[in-house]
PDB file of C-alpha atoms in Angstrom:
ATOM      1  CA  UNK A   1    -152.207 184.591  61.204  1.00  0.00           C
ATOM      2  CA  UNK A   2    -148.805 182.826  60.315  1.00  0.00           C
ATOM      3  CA  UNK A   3    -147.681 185.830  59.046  1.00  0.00           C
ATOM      4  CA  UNK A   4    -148.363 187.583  62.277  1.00  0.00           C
ATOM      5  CA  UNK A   5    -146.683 184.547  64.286  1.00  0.00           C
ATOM      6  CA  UNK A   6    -143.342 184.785  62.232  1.00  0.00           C
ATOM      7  CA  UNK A   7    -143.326 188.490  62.020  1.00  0.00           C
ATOM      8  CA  UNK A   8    -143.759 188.553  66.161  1.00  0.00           C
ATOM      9  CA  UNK A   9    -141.352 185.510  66.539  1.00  0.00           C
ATOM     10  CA  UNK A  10    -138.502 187.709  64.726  1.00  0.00           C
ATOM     11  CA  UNK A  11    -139.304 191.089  66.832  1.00  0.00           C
ATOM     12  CA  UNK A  12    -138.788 188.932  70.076  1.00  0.00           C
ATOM     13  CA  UNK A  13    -135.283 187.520  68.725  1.00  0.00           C
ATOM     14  CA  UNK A  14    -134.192 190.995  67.763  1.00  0.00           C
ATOM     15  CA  UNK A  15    -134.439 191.912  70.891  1.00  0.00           C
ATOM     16  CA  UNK A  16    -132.553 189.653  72.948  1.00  0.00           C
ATOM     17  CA  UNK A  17    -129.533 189.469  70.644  1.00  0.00           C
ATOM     18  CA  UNK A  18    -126.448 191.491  71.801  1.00  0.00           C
ATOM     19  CA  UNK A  19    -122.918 191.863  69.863  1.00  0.00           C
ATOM     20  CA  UNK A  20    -121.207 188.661  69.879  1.00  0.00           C
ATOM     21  CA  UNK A  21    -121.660 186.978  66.188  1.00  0.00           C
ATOM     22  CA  UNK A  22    -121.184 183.027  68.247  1.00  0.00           C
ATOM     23  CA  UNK A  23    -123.522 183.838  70.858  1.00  0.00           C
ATOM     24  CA  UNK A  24    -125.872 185.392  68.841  1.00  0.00           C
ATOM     25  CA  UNK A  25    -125.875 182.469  66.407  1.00  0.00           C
ATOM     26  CA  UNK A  26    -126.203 179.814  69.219  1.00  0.00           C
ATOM     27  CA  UNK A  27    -129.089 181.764  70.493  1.00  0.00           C
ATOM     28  CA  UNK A  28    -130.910 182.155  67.210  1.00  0.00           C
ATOM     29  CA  UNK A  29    -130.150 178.633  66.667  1.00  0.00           C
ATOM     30  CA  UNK A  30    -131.596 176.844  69.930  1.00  0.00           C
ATOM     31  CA  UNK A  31    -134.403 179.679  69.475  1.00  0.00           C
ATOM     32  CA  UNK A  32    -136.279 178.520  66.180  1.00  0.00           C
ATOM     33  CA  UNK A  33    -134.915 174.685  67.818  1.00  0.00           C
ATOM     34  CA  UNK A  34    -136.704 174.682  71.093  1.00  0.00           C
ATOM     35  CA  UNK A  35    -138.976 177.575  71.043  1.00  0.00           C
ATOM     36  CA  UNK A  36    -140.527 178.187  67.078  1.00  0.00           C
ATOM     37  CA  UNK A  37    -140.666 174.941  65.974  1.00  0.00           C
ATOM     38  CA  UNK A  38    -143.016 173.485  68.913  1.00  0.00           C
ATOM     39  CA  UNK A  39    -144.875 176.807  68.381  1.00  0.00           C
ATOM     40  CA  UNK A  40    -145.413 176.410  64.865  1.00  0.00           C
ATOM     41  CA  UNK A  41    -146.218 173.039  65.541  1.00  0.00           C
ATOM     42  CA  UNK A  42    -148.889 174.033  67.972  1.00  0.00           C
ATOM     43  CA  UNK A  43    -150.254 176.717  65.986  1.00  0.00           C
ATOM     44  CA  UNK A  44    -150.962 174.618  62.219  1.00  0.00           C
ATOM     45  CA  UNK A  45    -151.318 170.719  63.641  1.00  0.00           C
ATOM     46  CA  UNK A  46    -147.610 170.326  62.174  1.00  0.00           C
ATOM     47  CA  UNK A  47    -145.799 167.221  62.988  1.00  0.00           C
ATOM     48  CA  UNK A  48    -142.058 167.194  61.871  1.00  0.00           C
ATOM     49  CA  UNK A  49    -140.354 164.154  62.752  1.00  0.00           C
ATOM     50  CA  UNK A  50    -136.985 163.448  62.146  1.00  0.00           C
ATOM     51  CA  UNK A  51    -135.278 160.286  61.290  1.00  0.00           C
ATOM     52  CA  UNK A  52    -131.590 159.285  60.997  1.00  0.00           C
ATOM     53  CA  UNK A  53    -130.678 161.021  64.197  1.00  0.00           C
ATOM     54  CA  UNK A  54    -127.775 158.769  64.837  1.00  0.00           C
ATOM     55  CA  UNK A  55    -125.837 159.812  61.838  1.00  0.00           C
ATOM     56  CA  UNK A  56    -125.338 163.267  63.506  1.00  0.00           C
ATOM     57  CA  UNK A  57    -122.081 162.699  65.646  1.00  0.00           C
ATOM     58  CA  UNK A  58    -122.427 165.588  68.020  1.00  0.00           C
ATOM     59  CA  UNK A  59    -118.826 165.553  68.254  1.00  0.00           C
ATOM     60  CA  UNK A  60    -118.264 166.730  64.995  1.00  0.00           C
ATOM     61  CA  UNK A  61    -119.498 169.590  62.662  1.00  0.00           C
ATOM     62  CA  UNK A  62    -120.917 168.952  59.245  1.00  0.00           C
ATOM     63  CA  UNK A  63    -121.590 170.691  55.778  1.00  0.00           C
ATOM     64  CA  UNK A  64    -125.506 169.749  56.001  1.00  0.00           C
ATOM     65  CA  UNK A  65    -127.119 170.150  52.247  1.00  0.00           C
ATOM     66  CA  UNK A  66    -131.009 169.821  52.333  1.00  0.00           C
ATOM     67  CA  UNK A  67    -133.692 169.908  49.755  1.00  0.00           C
ATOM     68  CA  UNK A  68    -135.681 173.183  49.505  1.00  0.00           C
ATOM     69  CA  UNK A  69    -139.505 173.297  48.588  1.00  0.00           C
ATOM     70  CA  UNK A  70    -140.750 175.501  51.333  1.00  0.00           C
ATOM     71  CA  UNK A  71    -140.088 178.471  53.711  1.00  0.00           C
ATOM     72  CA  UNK A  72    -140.829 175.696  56.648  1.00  0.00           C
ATOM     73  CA  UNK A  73    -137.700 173.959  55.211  1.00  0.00           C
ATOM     74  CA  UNK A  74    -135.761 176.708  57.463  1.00  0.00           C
ATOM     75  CA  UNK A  75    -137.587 174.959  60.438  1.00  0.00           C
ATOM     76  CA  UNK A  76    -137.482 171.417  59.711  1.00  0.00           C
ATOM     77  CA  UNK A  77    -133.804 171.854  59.116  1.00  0.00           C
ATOM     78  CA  UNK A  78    -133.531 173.433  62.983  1.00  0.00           C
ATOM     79  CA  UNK A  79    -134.979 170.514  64.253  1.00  0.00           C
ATOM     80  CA  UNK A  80    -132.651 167.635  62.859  1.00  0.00           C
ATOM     81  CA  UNK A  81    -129.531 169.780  63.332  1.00  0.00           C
ATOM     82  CA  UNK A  82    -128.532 169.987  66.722  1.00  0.00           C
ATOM     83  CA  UNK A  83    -126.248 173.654  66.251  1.00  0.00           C
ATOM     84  CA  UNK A  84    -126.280 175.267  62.549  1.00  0.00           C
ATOM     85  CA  UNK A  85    -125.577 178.282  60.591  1.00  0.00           C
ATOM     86  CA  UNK A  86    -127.872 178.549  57.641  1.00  0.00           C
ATOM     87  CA  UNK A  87    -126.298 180.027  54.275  1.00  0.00           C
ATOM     88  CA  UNK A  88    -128.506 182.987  52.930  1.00  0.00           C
ATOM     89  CA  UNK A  89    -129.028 184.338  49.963  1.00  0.00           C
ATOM     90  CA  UNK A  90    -128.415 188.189  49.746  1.00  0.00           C
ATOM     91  CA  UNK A  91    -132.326 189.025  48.264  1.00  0.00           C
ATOM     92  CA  UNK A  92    -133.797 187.692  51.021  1.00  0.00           C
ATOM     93  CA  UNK A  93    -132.446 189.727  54.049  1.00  0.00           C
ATOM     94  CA  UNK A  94    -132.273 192.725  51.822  1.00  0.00           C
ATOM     95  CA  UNK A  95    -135.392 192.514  49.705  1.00  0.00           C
ATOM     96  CA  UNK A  96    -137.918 190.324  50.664  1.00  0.00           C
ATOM     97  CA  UNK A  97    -137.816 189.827  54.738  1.00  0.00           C
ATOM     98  CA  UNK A  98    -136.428 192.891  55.862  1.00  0.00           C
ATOM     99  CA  UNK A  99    -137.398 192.327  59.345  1.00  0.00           C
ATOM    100  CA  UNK A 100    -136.157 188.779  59.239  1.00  0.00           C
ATOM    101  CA  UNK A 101    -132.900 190.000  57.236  1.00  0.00           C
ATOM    102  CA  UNK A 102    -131.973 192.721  60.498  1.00  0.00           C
ATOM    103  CA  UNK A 103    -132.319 189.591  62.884  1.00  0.00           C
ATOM    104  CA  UNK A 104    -130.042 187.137  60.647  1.00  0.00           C
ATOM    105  CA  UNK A 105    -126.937 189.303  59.998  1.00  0.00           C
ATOM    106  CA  UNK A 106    -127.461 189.884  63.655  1.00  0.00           C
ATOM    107  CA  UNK A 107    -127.658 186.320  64.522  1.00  0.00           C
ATOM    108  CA  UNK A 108    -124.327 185.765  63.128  1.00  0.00           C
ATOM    109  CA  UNK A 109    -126.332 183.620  60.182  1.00  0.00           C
ATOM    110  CA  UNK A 110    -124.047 183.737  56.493  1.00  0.00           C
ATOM    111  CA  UNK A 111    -125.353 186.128  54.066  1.00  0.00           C
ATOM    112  CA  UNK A 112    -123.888 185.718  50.455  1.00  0.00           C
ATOM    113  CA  UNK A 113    -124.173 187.210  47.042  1.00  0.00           C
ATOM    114  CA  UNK A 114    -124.832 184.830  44.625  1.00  0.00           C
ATOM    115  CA  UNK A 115    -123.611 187.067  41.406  1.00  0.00           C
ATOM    116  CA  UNK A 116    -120.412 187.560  43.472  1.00  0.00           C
ATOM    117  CA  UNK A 117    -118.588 184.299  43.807  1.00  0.00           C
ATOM    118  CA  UNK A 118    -115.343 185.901  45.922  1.00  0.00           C
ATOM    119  CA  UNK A 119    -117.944 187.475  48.644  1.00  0.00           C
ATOM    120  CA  UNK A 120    -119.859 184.239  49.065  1.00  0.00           C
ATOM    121  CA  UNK A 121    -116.594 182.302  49.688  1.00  0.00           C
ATOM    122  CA  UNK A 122    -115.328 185.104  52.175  1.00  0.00           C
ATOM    123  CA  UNK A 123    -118.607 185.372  54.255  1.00  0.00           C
ATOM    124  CA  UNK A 124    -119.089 181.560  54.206  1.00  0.00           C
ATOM    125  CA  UNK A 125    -115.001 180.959  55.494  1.00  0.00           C
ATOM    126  CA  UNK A 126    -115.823 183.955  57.859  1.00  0.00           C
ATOM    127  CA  UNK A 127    -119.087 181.831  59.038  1.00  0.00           C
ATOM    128  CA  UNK A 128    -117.218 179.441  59.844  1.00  0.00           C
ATOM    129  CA  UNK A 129    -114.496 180.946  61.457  1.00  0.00           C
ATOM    130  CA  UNK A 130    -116.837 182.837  63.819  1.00  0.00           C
ATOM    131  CA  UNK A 131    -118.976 179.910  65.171  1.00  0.00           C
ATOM    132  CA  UNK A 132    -116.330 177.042  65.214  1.00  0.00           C
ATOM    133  CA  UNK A 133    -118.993 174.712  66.662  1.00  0.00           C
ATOM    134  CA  UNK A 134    -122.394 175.436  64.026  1.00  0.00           C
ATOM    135  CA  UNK A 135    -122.717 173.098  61.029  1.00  0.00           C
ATOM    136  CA  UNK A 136    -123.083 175.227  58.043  1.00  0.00           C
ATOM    137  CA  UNK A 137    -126.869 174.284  56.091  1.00  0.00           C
ATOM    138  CA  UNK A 138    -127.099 174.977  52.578  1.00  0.00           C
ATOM    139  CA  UNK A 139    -129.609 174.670  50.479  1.00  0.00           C
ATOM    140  CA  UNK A 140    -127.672 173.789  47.340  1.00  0.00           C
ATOM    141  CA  UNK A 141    -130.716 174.626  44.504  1.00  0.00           C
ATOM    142  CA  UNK A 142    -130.300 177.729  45.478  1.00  0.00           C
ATOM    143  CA  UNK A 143    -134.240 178.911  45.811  1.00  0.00           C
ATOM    144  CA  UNK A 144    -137.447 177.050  46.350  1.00  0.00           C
ATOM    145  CA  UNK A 145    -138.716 174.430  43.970  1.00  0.00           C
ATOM    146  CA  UNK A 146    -141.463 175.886  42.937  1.00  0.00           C
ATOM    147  CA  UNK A 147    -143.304 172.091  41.829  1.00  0.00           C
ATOM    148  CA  UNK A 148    -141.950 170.075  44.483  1.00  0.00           C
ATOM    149  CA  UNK A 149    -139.556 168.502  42.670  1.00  0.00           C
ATOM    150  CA  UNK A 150    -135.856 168.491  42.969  1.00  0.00           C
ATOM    151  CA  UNK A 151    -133.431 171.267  41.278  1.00  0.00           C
ATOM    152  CA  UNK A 152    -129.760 171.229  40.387  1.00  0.00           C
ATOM    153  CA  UNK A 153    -127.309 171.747  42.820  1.00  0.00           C
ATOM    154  CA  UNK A 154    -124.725 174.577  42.835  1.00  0.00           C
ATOM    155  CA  UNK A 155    -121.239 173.205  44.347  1.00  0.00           C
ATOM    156  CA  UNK A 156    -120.796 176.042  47.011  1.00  0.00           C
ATOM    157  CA  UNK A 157    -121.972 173.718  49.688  1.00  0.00           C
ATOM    158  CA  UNK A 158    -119.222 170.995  48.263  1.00  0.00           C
ATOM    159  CA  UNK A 159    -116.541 173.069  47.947  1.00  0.00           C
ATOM    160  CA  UNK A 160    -116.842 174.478  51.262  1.00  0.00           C
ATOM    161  CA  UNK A 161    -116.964 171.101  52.730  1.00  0.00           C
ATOM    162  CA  UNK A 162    -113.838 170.345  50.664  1.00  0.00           C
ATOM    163  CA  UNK A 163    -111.746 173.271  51.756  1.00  0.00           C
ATOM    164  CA  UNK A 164    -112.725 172.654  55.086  1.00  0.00           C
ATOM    165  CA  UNK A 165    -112.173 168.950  55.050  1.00  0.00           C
ATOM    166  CA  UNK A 166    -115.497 168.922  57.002  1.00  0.00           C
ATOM    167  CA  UNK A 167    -117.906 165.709  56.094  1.00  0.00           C
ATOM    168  CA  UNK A 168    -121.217 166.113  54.288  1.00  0.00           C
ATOM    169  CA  UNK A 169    -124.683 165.391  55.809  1.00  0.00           C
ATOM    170  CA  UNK A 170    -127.463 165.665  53.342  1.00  0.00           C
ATOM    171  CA  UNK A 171    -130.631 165.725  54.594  1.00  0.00           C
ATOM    172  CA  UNK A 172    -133.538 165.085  52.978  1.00  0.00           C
ATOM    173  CA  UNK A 173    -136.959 167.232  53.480  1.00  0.00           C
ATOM    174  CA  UNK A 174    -140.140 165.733  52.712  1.00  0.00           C
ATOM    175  CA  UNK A 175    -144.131 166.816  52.911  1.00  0.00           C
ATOM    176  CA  UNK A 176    -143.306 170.542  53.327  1.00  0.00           C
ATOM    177  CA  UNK A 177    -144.273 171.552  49.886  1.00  0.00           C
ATOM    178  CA  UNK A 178    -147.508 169.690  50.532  1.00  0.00           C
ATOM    179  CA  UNK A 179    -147.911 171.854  53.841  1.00  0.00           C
ATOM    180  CA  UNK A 180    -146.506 175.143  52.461  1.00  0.00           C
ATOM    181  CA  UNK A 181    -145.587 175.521  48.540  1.00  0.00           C
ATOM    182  CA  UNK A 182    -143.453 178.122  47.333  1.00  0.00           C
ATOM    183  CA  UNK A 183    -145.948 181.253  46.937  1.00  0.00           C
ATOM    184  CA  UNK A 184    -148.121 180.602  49.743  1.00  0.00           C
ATOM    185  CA  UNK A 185    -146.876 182.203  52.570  1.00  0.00           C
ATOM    186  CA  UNK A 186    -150.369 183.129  53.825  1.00  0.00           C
ATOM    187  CA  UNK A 187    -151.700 179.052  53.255  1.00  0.00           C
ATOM    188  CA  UNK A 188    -150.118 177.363  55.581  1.00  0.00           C
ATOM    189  CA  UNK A 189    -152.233 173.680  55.512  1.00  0.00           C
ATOM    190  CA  UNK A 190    -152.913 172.601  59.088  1.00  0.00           C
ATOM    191  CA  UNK A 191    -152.840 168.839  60.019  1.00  0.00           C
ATOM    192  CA  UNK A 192    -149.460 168.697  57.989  1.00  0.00           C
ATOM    193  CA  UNK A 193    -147.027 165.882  58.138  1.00  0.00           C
ATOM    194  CA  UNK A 194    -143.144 166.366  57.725  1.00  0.00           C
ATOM    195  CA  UNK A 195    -140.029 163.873  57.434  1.00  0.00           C
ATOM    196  CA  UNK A 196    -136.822 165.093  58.082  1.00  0.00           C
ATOM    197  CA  UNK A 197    -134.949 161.960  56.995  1.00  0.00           C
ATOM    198  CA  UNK A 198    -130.651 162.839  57.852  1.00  0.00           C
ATOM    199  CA  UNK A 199    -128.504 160.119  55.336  1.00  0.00           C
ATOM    200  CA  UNK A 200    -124.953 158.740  56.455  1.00  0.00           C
ATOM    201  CA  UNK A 201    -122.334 161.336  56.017  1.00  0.00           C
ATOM    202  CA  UNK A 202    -119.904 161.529  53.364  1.00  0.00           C
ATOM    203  CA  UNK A 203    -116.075 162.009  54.145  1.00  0.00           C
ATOM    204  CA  UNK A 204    -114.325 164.355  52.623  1.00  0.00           C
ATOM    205  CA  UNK A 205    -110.837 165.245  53.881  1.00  0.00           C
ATOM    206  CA  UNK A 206    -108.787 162.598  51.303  1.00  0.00           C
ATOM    207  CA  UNK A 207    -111.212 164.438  47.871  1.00  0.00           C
ATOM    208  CA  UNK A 208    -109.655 166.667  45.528  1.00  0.00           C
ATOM    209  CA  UNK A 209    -111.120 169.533  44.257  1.00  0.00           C
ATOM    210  CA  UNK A 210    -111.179 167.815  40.649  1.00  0.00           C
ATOM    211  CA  UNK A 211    -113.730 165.561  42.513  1.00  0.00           C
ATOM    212  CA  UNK A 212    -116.259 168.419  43.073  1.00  0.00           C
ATOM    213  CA  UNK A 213    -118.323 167.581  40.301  1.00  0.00           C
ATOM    214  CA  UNK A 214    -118.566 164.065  41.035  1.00  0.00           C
ATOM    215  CA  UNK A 215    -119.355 164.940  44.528  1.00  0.00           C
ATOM    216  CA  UNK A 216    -122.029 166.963  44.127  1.00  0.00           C
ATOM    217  CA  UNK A 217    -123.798 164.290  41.420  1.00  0.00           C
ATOM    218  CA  UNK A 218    -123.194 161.814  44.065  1.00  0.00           C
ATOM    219  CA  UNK A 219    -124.685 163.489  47.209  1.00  0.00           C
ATOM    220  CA  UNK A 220    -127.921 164.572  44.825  1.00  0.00           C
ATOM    221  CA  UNK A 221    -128.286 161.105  43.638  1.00  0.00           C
ATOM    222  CA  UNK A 222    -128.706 159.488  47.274  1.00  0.00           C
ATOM    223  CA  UNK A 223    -131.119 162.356  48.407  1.00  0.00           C
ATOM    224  CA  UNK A 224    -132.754 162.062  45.242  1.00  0.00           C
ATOM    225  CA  UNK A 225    -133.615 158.382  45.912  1.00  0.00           C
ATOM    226  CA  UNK A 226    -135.009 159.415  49.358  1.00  0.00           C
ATOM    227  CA  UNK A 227    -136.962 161.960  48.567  1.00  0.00           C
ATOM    228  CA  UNK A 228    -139.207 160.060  45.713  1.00  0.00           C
ATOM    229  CA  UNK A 229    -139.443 157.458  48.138  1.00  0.00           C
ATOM    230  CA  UNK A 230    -141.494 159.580  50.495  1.00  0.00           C
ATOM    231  CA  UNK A 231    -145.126 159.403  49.688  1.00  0.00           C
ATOM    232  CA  UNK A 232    -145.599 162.969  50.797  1.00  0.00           C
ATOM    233  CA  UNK A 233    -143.460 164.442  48.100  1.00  0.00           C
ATOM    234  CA  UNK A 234    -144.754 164.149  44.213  1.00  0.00           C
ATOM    235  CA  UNK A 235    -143.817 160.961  42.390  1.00  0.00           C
ATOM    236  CA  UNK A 236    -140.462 161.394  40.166  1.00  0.00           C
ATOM    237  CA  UNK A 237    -141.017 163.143  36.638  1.00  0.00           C
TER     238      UNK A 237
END
């Protein structure tokens, strides 16, 4: 049955989108927001509730970094971000999810290739170019853990927000592993609770690139300590 839901979900979206890559992405965007995440609620008994609102200046746009565990990361990330774009990797709008991959690169959504480091820095500046407004959402490990604990963390996501002088807003995803691990598309548990906990942002407009290391340990250590905090995630190794 949630396989059914999502599949439907993304043949509705398809067709309402038109040509223009912003509009398109705002659409998609308030879409899963407002329409897919109180219908996934619905449907399993989910309850994602989202904390640290007020660190989200709706005035300004963000590089938002998030934990990944679990396809329903996508959807707890659409509820604590008011307008994003969510960074894709290349295998899963051309391999696994083809008719989810036709709706994102229609939705104006980044799609890069991970053994191509020039493309993902064009089609992530392009991103950005083409929906001025839309915090870009990484998910900096790259793939789903597939134990529920926390990966390394590539530095696309940091050097984007360096470039761009934008401020980082890590995020911090909890319970959805619990709810949905890696593998188990079809075992969705119902009665399933998830914490979106959003940390202070971190400036980044006076950093160096030389500082990209350092930045990238730092953010990871602070969601780190969140995450193991959260009785609905697995205690630290």
């Amino acid at each position: 049955r949630s396989f059914g839901l999502t599949y439907r979900l993304w043949r509705e979206l398809s067709r309402k989108i038109g040509t223009d890559r912003a509009l398109n992405g705002k659409l998609m965007w308030e879409t899963v927001r407002n329409e897919w995440v109180p219908q996934l609620e619905d449907f399993a008994g989910l309850h994602i509730r989202v904390q640290g609102a007020e660190h989200f200046d709706p005035s300004r746009r963000y590089v938002v970094v998030a934990n990944h565990t679990s396809t329903l990361d996508i959807f707890a990330a659409a509820k604590a971000v008011p307008w994003g774009i969510f960074v894709v990797k290349s295998e899963i709008v051309k391999n696994h999810f083809p008719v989810i991959g036709e709706a994102v690169q229609r939705c104006g959504q980044v799609i890069v290739d991970r053994s191509d480091s020039a493309q993902a820095a064009q089609a992530i500046n392009e991103g950005i170019r083409a929906c001025p407004q839309a915090s870009p959402v990484f998910f900096p490990e790259g793939t789903r853990s597939s134990d529920g604990h926390i990966g390394r963390f590539r530095k696309g996501a940091f050097r984007t927000a360096m470039e761009n002088k934008l401020p980082i807003l890590p995020i911090v995803i909890s319970g959805t592993h619990r709810a949905l691990p890696k593998g188990s598309l079809l075992g969705l548990k119902r009665f399933s609770g998830v914490i979106v906990e959003c940390l202070p942002a971190i400036e980044t407009e006076a950093l160096g690139l030389s500082q990209l290391e350092d930045l990238r340990d730092s953010v990871r250590s602070r969601m780190v300590e969140a995450y193991y905090k959260s009785p609905l995630n697995p205690p630290m190794n």
